[in-house]
């Protein structure tokens, strides 16, 4: 970890912060509980315990792994429906195949991201390819759910395959931090992900002892999730470690710092930084559906049960008509 890197970060564009930038304070640091998803792969629930007013427009995020599978162990999800939001799947190590009932999907691997706009609804499956099931191997990634505003919830589904080599690479002033802009904008540099809800998603790697302060849109919220290592966040240097999420308050910049000493198996601090413009609409969320009202949720379940979200393609060797 991670797959997308450079030998000398100082060859990259450097991020600058205005002298009058207002530092965002740290409102809270939470620790993600562990659980299992799909057919049994381990996850950390990154946003558990955080009030939704600090998350909006984000709904949930799971860190999948990091796990070293033995032969026969790799797992995915069964066919399942989605409606009303977007899933962002970022694979740091390993391989995942995605398919849907509209014929979309593909394979993502080290450093790739798949952005699926579920919109009006579809059936979807995520699974390791057969060769990985046979061989086993390292698997590590993230899945983020991004809400859609009411006007876009019933739009046509869409896929974006964002290859690791297409992300925007930046660095801090001293080269101690490598910043991968997956979506949104940072200091005038645009990531490749096309978003309906304005957001920024960055994977930052900080060398031991490195510190980076980033300009941050004042109309966005601010979150930092630690995938590996230990460090501190905010001007007040609030300690954080793997599996923890920092919630930032208002301001125009945010700061992350890596501890001088890291664990031998985690040489750097690995952090996902998220910001988004809050939608500020009522949210009704249950299982795989995220709508605005309870009635819309009930309609989504009815549409799924009646096959209106699609059928499982026969090419996958499974019966058509649902789960």
Tab-separated table of C-alpha atoms in Angstrom:
chain	number	residue	atom	x	y	z
A	1	UNK	CA	0.000	0.000	0.000
A	2	UNK	CA	-0.507	2.233	-1.841
A	3	UNK	CA	-0.334	1.352	-5.546
A	4	UNK	CA	-0.254	4.879	-7.006
A	5	UNK	CA	2.934	6.643	-5.987
A	6	UNK	CA	5.936	8.572	-7.331
A	7	UNK	CA	9.646	8.239	-6.648
A	8	UNK	CA	10.157	11.958	-5.982
A	9	UNK	CA	7.081	13.955	-4.879
A	10	UNK	CA	8.987	17.223	-5.384
A	11	UNK	CA	8.476	16.797	-9.137
A	12	UNK	CA	4.715	17.315	-8.580
A	13	UNK	CA	2.713	20.546	-8.291
A	14	UNK	CA	2.747	21.847	-4.715
A	15	UNK	CA	-0.340	22.843	-2.782
A	16	UNK	CA	-0.326	26.310	-1.228
A	17	UNK	CA	-2.522	27.903	1.437
A	18	UNK	CA	-3.368	31.590	1.742
A	19	UNK	CA	-1.800	33.378	4.715
A	20	UNK	CA	-5.220	34.435	5.977
A	21	UNK	CA	-6.700	30.908	5.828
A	22	UNK	CA	-8.751	30.024	8.919
A	23	UNK	CA	-7.745	26.680	10.443
A	24	UNK	CA	-10.611	24.234	10.925
A	25	UNK	CA	-10.835	23.005	14.524
A	26	UNK	CA	-11.321	19.313	15.290
A	27	UNK	CA	-14.827	18.767	16.668
A	28	UNK	CA	-14.531	15.045	17.377
A	29	UNK	CA	-12.470	11.905	16.797
A	30	UNK	CA	-14.387	8.626	16.587
A	31	UNK	CA	-13.211	5.014	16.356
A	32	UNK	CA	-14.728	2.752	13.710
A	33	UNK	CA	-16.238	-0.523	14.950
A	34	UNK	CA	-15.363	-3.661	13.020
A	35	UNK	CA	-17.888	-5.900	11.293
A	36	UNK	CA	-18.516	-8.018	8.229
A	37	UNK	CA	-20.177	-7.176	4.917
A	38	UNK	CA	-21.530	-9.142	1.963
A	39	UNK	CA	-20.488	-12.783	2.087
A	40	UNK	CA	-18.250	-12.146	5.082
A	41	UNK	CA	-15.365	-9.812	4.256
A	42	UNK	CA	-14.105	-7.705	7.189
A	43	UNK	CA	-14.880	-3.970	7.299
A	44	UNK	CA	-14.434	-0.964	9.569
A	45	UNK	CA	-17.504	1.323	9.726
A	46	UNK	CA	-15.717	4.654	9.397
A	47	UNK	CA	-18.675	6.956	10.134
A	48	UNK	CA	-20.295	5.038	13.000
A	49	UNK	CA	-21.311	7.356	15.823
A	50	UNK	CA	-20.978	10.606	13.822
A	51	UNK	CA	-24.058	12.832	13.630
A	52	UNK	CA	-25.344	13.065	10.066
A	53	UNK	CA	-25.202	16.866	10.101
A	54	UNK	CA	-21.392	16.514	10.064
A	55	UNK	CA	-21.440	13.879	7.279
A	56	UNK	CA	-23.953	15.318	4.769
A	57	UNK	CA	-23.692	14.616	1.791
A	58	UNK	CA	-21.810	11.433	2.762
A	59	UNK	CA	-23.862	8.543	4.110
A	60	UNK	CA	-21.432	5.813	5.119
A	61	UNK	CA	-17.922	4.546	4.425
A	62	UNK	CA	-16.421	1.098	4.974
A	63	UNK	CA	-12.729	0.280	5.002
A	64	UNK	CA	-12.608	-3.194	3.435
A	65	UNK	CA	-9.676	-5.154	4.861
A	66	UNK	CA	-6.715	-4.819	4.973
A	67	UNK	CA	-6.719	-8.632	4.880
A	68	UNK	CA	-4.423	-11.325	3.489
A	69	UNK	CA	-6.701	-14.061	2.158
A	70	UNK	CA	-5.663	-17.714	2.032
A	71	UNK	CA	-6.605	-19.680	-1.124
A	72	UNK	CA	-10.390	-20.093	-1.302
A	73	UNK	CA	-11.098	-17.308	1.218
A	74	UNK	CA	-11.710	-14.124	-0.880
A	75	UNK	CA	-15.317	-12.953	-0.617
A	76	UNK	CA	-17.584	-10.355	-2.173
A	77	UNK	CA	-21.282	-9.484	-2.110
A	78	UNK	CA	-24.295	-11.289	-3.560
A	79	UNK	CA	-26.551	-9.502	-6.046
A	80	UNK	CA	-28.265	-6.585	-4.305
A	81	UNK	CA	-30.246	-3.461	-5.272
A	82	UNK	CA	-29.421	0.252	-4.898
A	83	UNK	CA	-31.413	3.433	-5.465
A	84	UNK	CA	-31.005	7.127	-4.669
A	85	UNK	CA	-27.238	7.583	-4.162
A	86	UNK	CA	-23.735	6.849	-5.502
A	87	UNK	CA	-21.212	4.207	-4.448
A	88	UNK	CA	-17.508	4.987	-4.722
A	89	UNK	CA	-15.283	1.896	-4.524
A	90	UNK	CA	-11.541	2.566	-4.211
A	91	UNK	CA	-9.262	-0.471	-4.375
A	92	UNK	CA	-5.823	0.048	-2.851
A	93	UNK	CA	-4.629	-3.581	-3.028
A	94	UNK	CA	-6.282	-6.531	-4.754
A	95	UNK	CA	-8.904	-6.963	-7.477
A	96	UNK	CA	-12.695	-6.559	-7.510
A	97	UNK	CA	-15.149	-7.300	-10.331
A	98	UNK	CA	-18.340	-5.210	-10.573
A	99	UNK	CA	-21.424	-6.037	-12.632
A	100	UNK	CA	-24.924	-4.639	-12.765
A	101	UNK	CA	-28.298	-5.441	-14.277
A	102	UNK	CA	-27.839	-2.688	-16.900
A	103	UNK	CA	-24.758	-4.361	-18.366
A	104	UNK	CA	-22.342	-1.949	-16.696
A	105	UNK	CA	-19.319	-2.698	-14.568
A	106	UNK	CA	-15.737	-3.838	-14.954
A	107	UNK	CA	-12.643	-4.798	-13.024
A	108	UNK	CA	-10.805	-2.462	-10.674
A	109	UNK	CA	-7.428	-3.137	-9.140
A	110	UNK	CA	-4.519	-1.406	-7.412
A	111	UNK	CA	-5.338	2.310	-7.194
A	112	UNK	CA	-8.486	2.195	-9.351
A	113	UNK	CA	-11.861	3.668	-8.392
A	114	UNK	CA	-15.307	2.743	-9.624
A	115	UNK	CA	-17.974	5.406	-9.291
A	116	UNK	CA	-21.473	3.976	-9.625
A	117	UNK	CA	-24.446	6.329	-9.733
A	118	UNK	CA	-27.356	4.072	-8.782
A	119	UNK	CA	-29.935	6.791	-9.434
A	120	UNK	CA	-33.354	5.296	-10.184
A	121	UNK	CA	-32.059	1.831	-9.338
A	122	UNK	CA	-30.315	-1.321	-10.458
A	123	UNK	CA	-29.088	-4.686	-9.232
A	124	UNK	CA	-25.388	-4.928	-8.530
A	125	UNK	CA	-22.716	-7.463	-7.553
A	126	UNK	CA	-19.133	-7.053	-6.340
A	127	UNK	CA	-16.863	-10.083	-6.158
A	128	UNK	CA	-13.207	-11.087	-6.425
A	129	UNK	CA	-12.337	-12.716	-9.758
A	130	UNK	CA	-12.098	-16.490	-9.808
A	131	UNK	CA	-8.309	-16.504	-10.092
A	132	UNK	CA	-8.031	-14.481	-6.862
A	133	UNK	CA	-10.421	-16.838	-5.068
A	134	UNK	CA	-8.171	-19.726	-6.107
A	135	UNK	CA	-4.877	-18.045	-5.200
A	136	UNK	CA	-5.841	-15.842	-2.268
A	137	UNK	CA	-3.919	-12.642	-1.686
A	138	UNK	CA	-4.002	-9.142	-0.236
A	139	UNK	CA	-7.254	-7.172	-0.334
A	140	UNK	CA	-7.740	-3.599	0.856
A	141	UNK	CA	-10.083	-0.830	-0.197
A	142	UNK	CA	-12.812	1.648	0.670
A	143	UNK	CA	-16.445	2.014	-0.262
A	144	UNK	CA	-18.056	5.409	0.197
A	145	UNK	CA	-21.747	6.223	-0.241
A	146	UNK	CA	-22.560	9.731	-1.496
A	147	UNK	CA	-26.131	11.006	-1.319
A	148	UNK	CA	-27.934	12.458	-4.331
A	149	UNK	CA	-30.235	15.470	-4.051
A	150	UNK	CA	-33.945	14.822	-4.567
A	151	UNK	CA	-33.820	16.156	-8.139
A	152	UNK	CA	-31.217	13.522	-9.120
A	153	UNK	CA	-32.387	10.466	-7.173
A	154	UNK	CA	-34.309	9.006	-10.118
A	155	UNK	CA	-31.719	9.765	-12.811
A	156	UNK	CA	-30.454	7.011	-15.105
A	157	UNK	CA	-27.705	4.842	-13.578
A	158	UNK	CA	-24.115	5.561	-14.655
A	159	UNK	CA	-20.612	4.118	-14.217
A	160	UNK	CA	-17.242	5.819	-14.128
A	161	UNK	CA	-14.071	3.731	-14.145
A	162	UNK	CA	-11.258	5.893	-12.772
A	163	UNK	CA	-7.895	4.249	-13.335
A	164	UNK	CA	-5.172	4.803	-10.761
A	165	UNK	CA	-2.932	6.445	-13.341
A	166	UNK	CA	-5.511	9.166	-14.038
A	167	UNK	CA	-5.772	10.630	-10.520
A	168	UNK	CA	-4.325	14.103	-9.983
A	169	UNK	CA	-1.065	13.855	-8.009
A	170	UNK	CA	0.067	16.788	-5.856
A	171	UNK	CA	2.424	17.327	-2.941
A	172	UNK	CA	2.995	19.571	0.051
A	173	UNK	CA	5.521	22.417	0.045
A	174	UNK	CA	8.335	20.210	1.385
A	175	UNK	CA	7.359	17.063	-0.530
A	176	UNK	CA	6.527	15.145	2.635
A	177	UNK	CA	2.950	14.397	1.591
A	178	UNK	CA	1.690	12.739	-1.596
A	179	UNK	CA	-1.875	13.791	-2.394
A	180	UNK	CA	-4.049	11.794	-4.807
A	181	UNK	CA	-7.093	13.819	-5.865
A	182	UNK	CA	-9.672	11.213	-6.895
A	183	UNK	CA	-12.602	13.598	-7.247
A	184	UNK	CA	-13.261	17.282	-6.820
A	185	UNK	CA	-10.724	20.078	-6.708
A	186	UNK	CA	-7.743	21.013	-4.540
A	187	UNK	CA	-5.904	24.326	-4.945
A	188	UNK	CA	-7.070	24.633	-8.550
A	189	UNK	CA	-6.211	21.035	-9.499
A	190	UNK	CA	-9.123	18.837	-10.584
A	191	UNK	CA	-9.510	15.113	-9.951
A	192	UNK	CA	-10.995	12.829	-12.638
A	193	UNK	CA	-14.194	11.805	-10.801
A	194	UNK	CA	-17.376	13.483	-12.065
A	195	UNK	CA	-19.708	14.191	-9.169
A	196	UNK	CA	-23.388	15.161	-9.047
A	197	UNK	CA	-23.077	16.351	-5.476
A	198	UNK	CA	-20.049	18.687	-5.160
A	199	UNK	CA	-17.388	16.827	-3.146
A	200	UNK	CA	-13.629	16.402	-2.814
A	201	UNK	CA	-12.006	13.001	-2.188
A	202	UNK	CA	-8.247	12.753	-1.553
A	203	UNK	CA	-5.976	9.891	-0.502
A	204	UNK	CA	-2.955	11.386	1.285
A	205	UNK	CA	0.272	9.598	2.236
A	206	UNK	CA	2.421	11.435	4.783
A	207	UNK	CA	5.999	10.403	5.519
A	208	UNK	CA	6.942	10.114	9.223
A	209	UNK	CA	7.061	13.599	10.755
A	210	UNK	CA	5.494	15.292	7.723
A	211	UNK	CA	2.717	17.854	8.057
A	212	UNK	CA	0.393	19.258	5.401
A	213	UNK	CA	-2.103	22.101	5.540
A	214	UNK	CA	-4.601	22.143	2.685
A	215	UNK	CA	-6.949	24.864	1.485
A	216	UNK	CA	-10.535	23.702	2.007
A	217	UNK	CA	-13.757	25.118	0.603
A	218	UNK	CA	-15.619	26.949	3.323
A	219	UNK	CA	-19.008	25.665	2.072
A	220	UNK	CA	-17.798	22.033	2.402
A	221	UNK	CA	-17.686	19.897	5.510
A	222	UNK	CA	-14.370	18.229	6.402
A	223	UNK	CA	-13.547	14.646	7.407
A	224	UNK	CA	-10.299	12.694	7.726
A	225	UNK	CA	-10.243	8.899	8.043
A	226	UNK	CA	-7.006	7.095	8.971
A	227	UNK	CA	-6.492	3.915	6.930
A	228	UNK	CA	-3.038	3.166	8.325
A	229	UNK	CA	-0.506	4.675	10.703
A	230	UNK	CA	-0.813	7.311	13.394
A	231	UNK	CA	-0.579	11.055	13.569
A	232	UNK	CA	-2.480	14.187	14.514
A	233	UNK	CA	-5.120	16.464	13.008
A	234	UNK	CA	-5.908	20.149	13.314
A	235	UNK	CA	-3.731	23.011	14.486
A	236	UNK	CA	-4.271	21.623	18.002
A	237	UNK	CA	-2.652	18.328	16.933
A	238	UNK	CA	-5.410	16.009	18.125
A	239	UNK	CA	-4.007	12.422	18.089
A	240	UNK	CA	-5.477	9.935	15.590
A	241	UNK	CA	-4.627	6.386	14.557
A	242	UNK	CA	-5.762	3.676	12.166
A	243	UNK	CA	-9.536	3.198	12.129
A	244	UNK	CA	-10.355	6.667	13.445
A	245	UNK	CA	-12.280	9.523	11.801
A	246	UNK	CA	-11.690	13.194	12.595
A	247	UNK	CA	-14.591	15.623	12.139
A	248	UNK	CA	-13.517	19.197	11.374
A	249	UNK	CA	-15.442	22.376	12.125
A	250	UNK	CA	-15.736	25.427	9.885
A	251	UNK	CA	-12.802	27.237	8.320
A	252	UNK	CA	-10.781	27.466	5.108
A	253	UNK	CA	-7.902	25.052	5.769
A	254	UNK	CA	-7.262	21.739	7.481
A	255	UNK	CA	-4.075	20.204	8.817
A	256	UNK	CA	-2.843	16.601	9.092
A	257	UNK	CA	0.469	15.488	10.595
A	258	UNK	CA	2.219	12.086	10.719
A	259	UNK	CA	3.955	10.926	13.881
A	260	UNK	CA	7.748	10.699	13.760
A	261	UNK	CA	7.566	7.002	14.638
A	262	UNK	CA	5.279	4.617	12.698
A	263	UNK	CA	4.798	0.871	13.045
A	264	UNK	CA	7.212	-1.309	11.069
A	265	UNK	CA	4.370	-2.736	8.937
A	266	UNK	CA	2.930	0.752	8.284
A	267	UNK	CA	5.767	3.052	7.212
A	268	UNK	CA	3.585	6.111	6.490
A	269	UNK	CA	0.337	7.754	7.595
A	270	UNK	CA	-2.445	6.945	5.095
A	271	UNK	CA	-5.477	9.230	5.292
A	272	UNK	CA	-8.612	9.739	3.214
A	273	UNK	CA	-9.770	13.361	3.244
A	274	UNK	CA	-13.382	14.100	2.348
A	275	UNK	CA	-15.321	17.300	1.885
A	276	UNK	CA	-18.741	17.959	0.415
A	277	UNK	CA	-21.402	20.608	0.139
A	278	UNK	CA	-24.279	19.544	2.411
A	279	UNK	CA	-27.534	18.761	0.601
A	280	UNK	CA	-29.640	19.660	3.641
A	281	UNK	CA	-32.682	17.635	2.589
A	282	UNK	CA	-34.633	15.059	4.595
A	283	UNK	CA	-33.034	11.614	4.305
A	284	UNK	CA	-34.792	8.247	4.598
A	285	UNK	CA	-32.197	5.442	4.578
A	286	UNK	CA	-32.862	1.749	4.978
A	287	UNK	CA	-30.611	-1.021	3.701
A	288	UNK	CA	-29.638	-0.440	0.061
A	289	UNK	CA	-31.953	2.534	-0.561
A	290	UNK	CA	-31.447	6.215	0.302
A	291	UNK	CA	-34.457	8.421	-0.422
A	292	UNK	CA	-36.105	11.554	0.986
A	293	UNK	CA	-39.270	10.104	2.516
A	294	UNK	CA	-40.535	6.874	4.040
A	295	UNK	CA	-43.048	6.591	1.188
A	296	UNK	CA	-40.218	6.715	-1.361
A	297	UNK	CA	-38.412	3.976	0.567
A	298	UNK	CA	-41.511	1.795	0.480
A	299	UNK	CA	-41.821	2.415	-3.249
A	300	UNK	CA	-38.176	1.407	-3.757
A	301	UNK	CA	-38.731	-1.905	-1.942
A	302	UNK	CA	-41.912	-2.518	-3.945
A	303	UNK	CA	-40.159	-1.747	-7.227
A	304	UNK	CA	-37.334	-4.115	-6.294
A	305	UNK	CA	-39.703	-6.930	-5.338
A	306	UNK	CA	-41.602	-6.536	-8.615
A	307	UNK	CA	-38.431	-6.650	-10.708
A	308	UNK	CA	-38.506	-3.004	-11.759
A	309	UNK	CA	-34.865	-2.468	-10.762
A	310	UNK	CA	-33.737	-5.061	-13.272
A	311	UNK	CA	-32.971	-8.747	-13.358
A	312	UNK	CA	-29.787	-10.709	-12.814
A	313	UNK	CA	-28.147	-11.316	-16.214
A	314	UNK	CA	-28.231	-14.964	-17.222
A	315	UNK	CA	-24.616	-14.686	-18.414
A	316	UNK	CA	-23.568	-14.927	-14.784
A	317	UNK	CA	-24.995	-18.390	-14.499
A	318	UNK	CA	-27.657	-17.339	-12.038
A	319	UNK	CA	-31.420	-17.376	-12.321
A	320	UNK	CA	-33.100	-14.190	-13.459
A	321	UNK	CA	-35.638	-12.204	-11.490
A	322	UNK	CA	-33.953	-11.152	-8.255
A	323	UNK	CA	-31.770	-12.269	-5.395
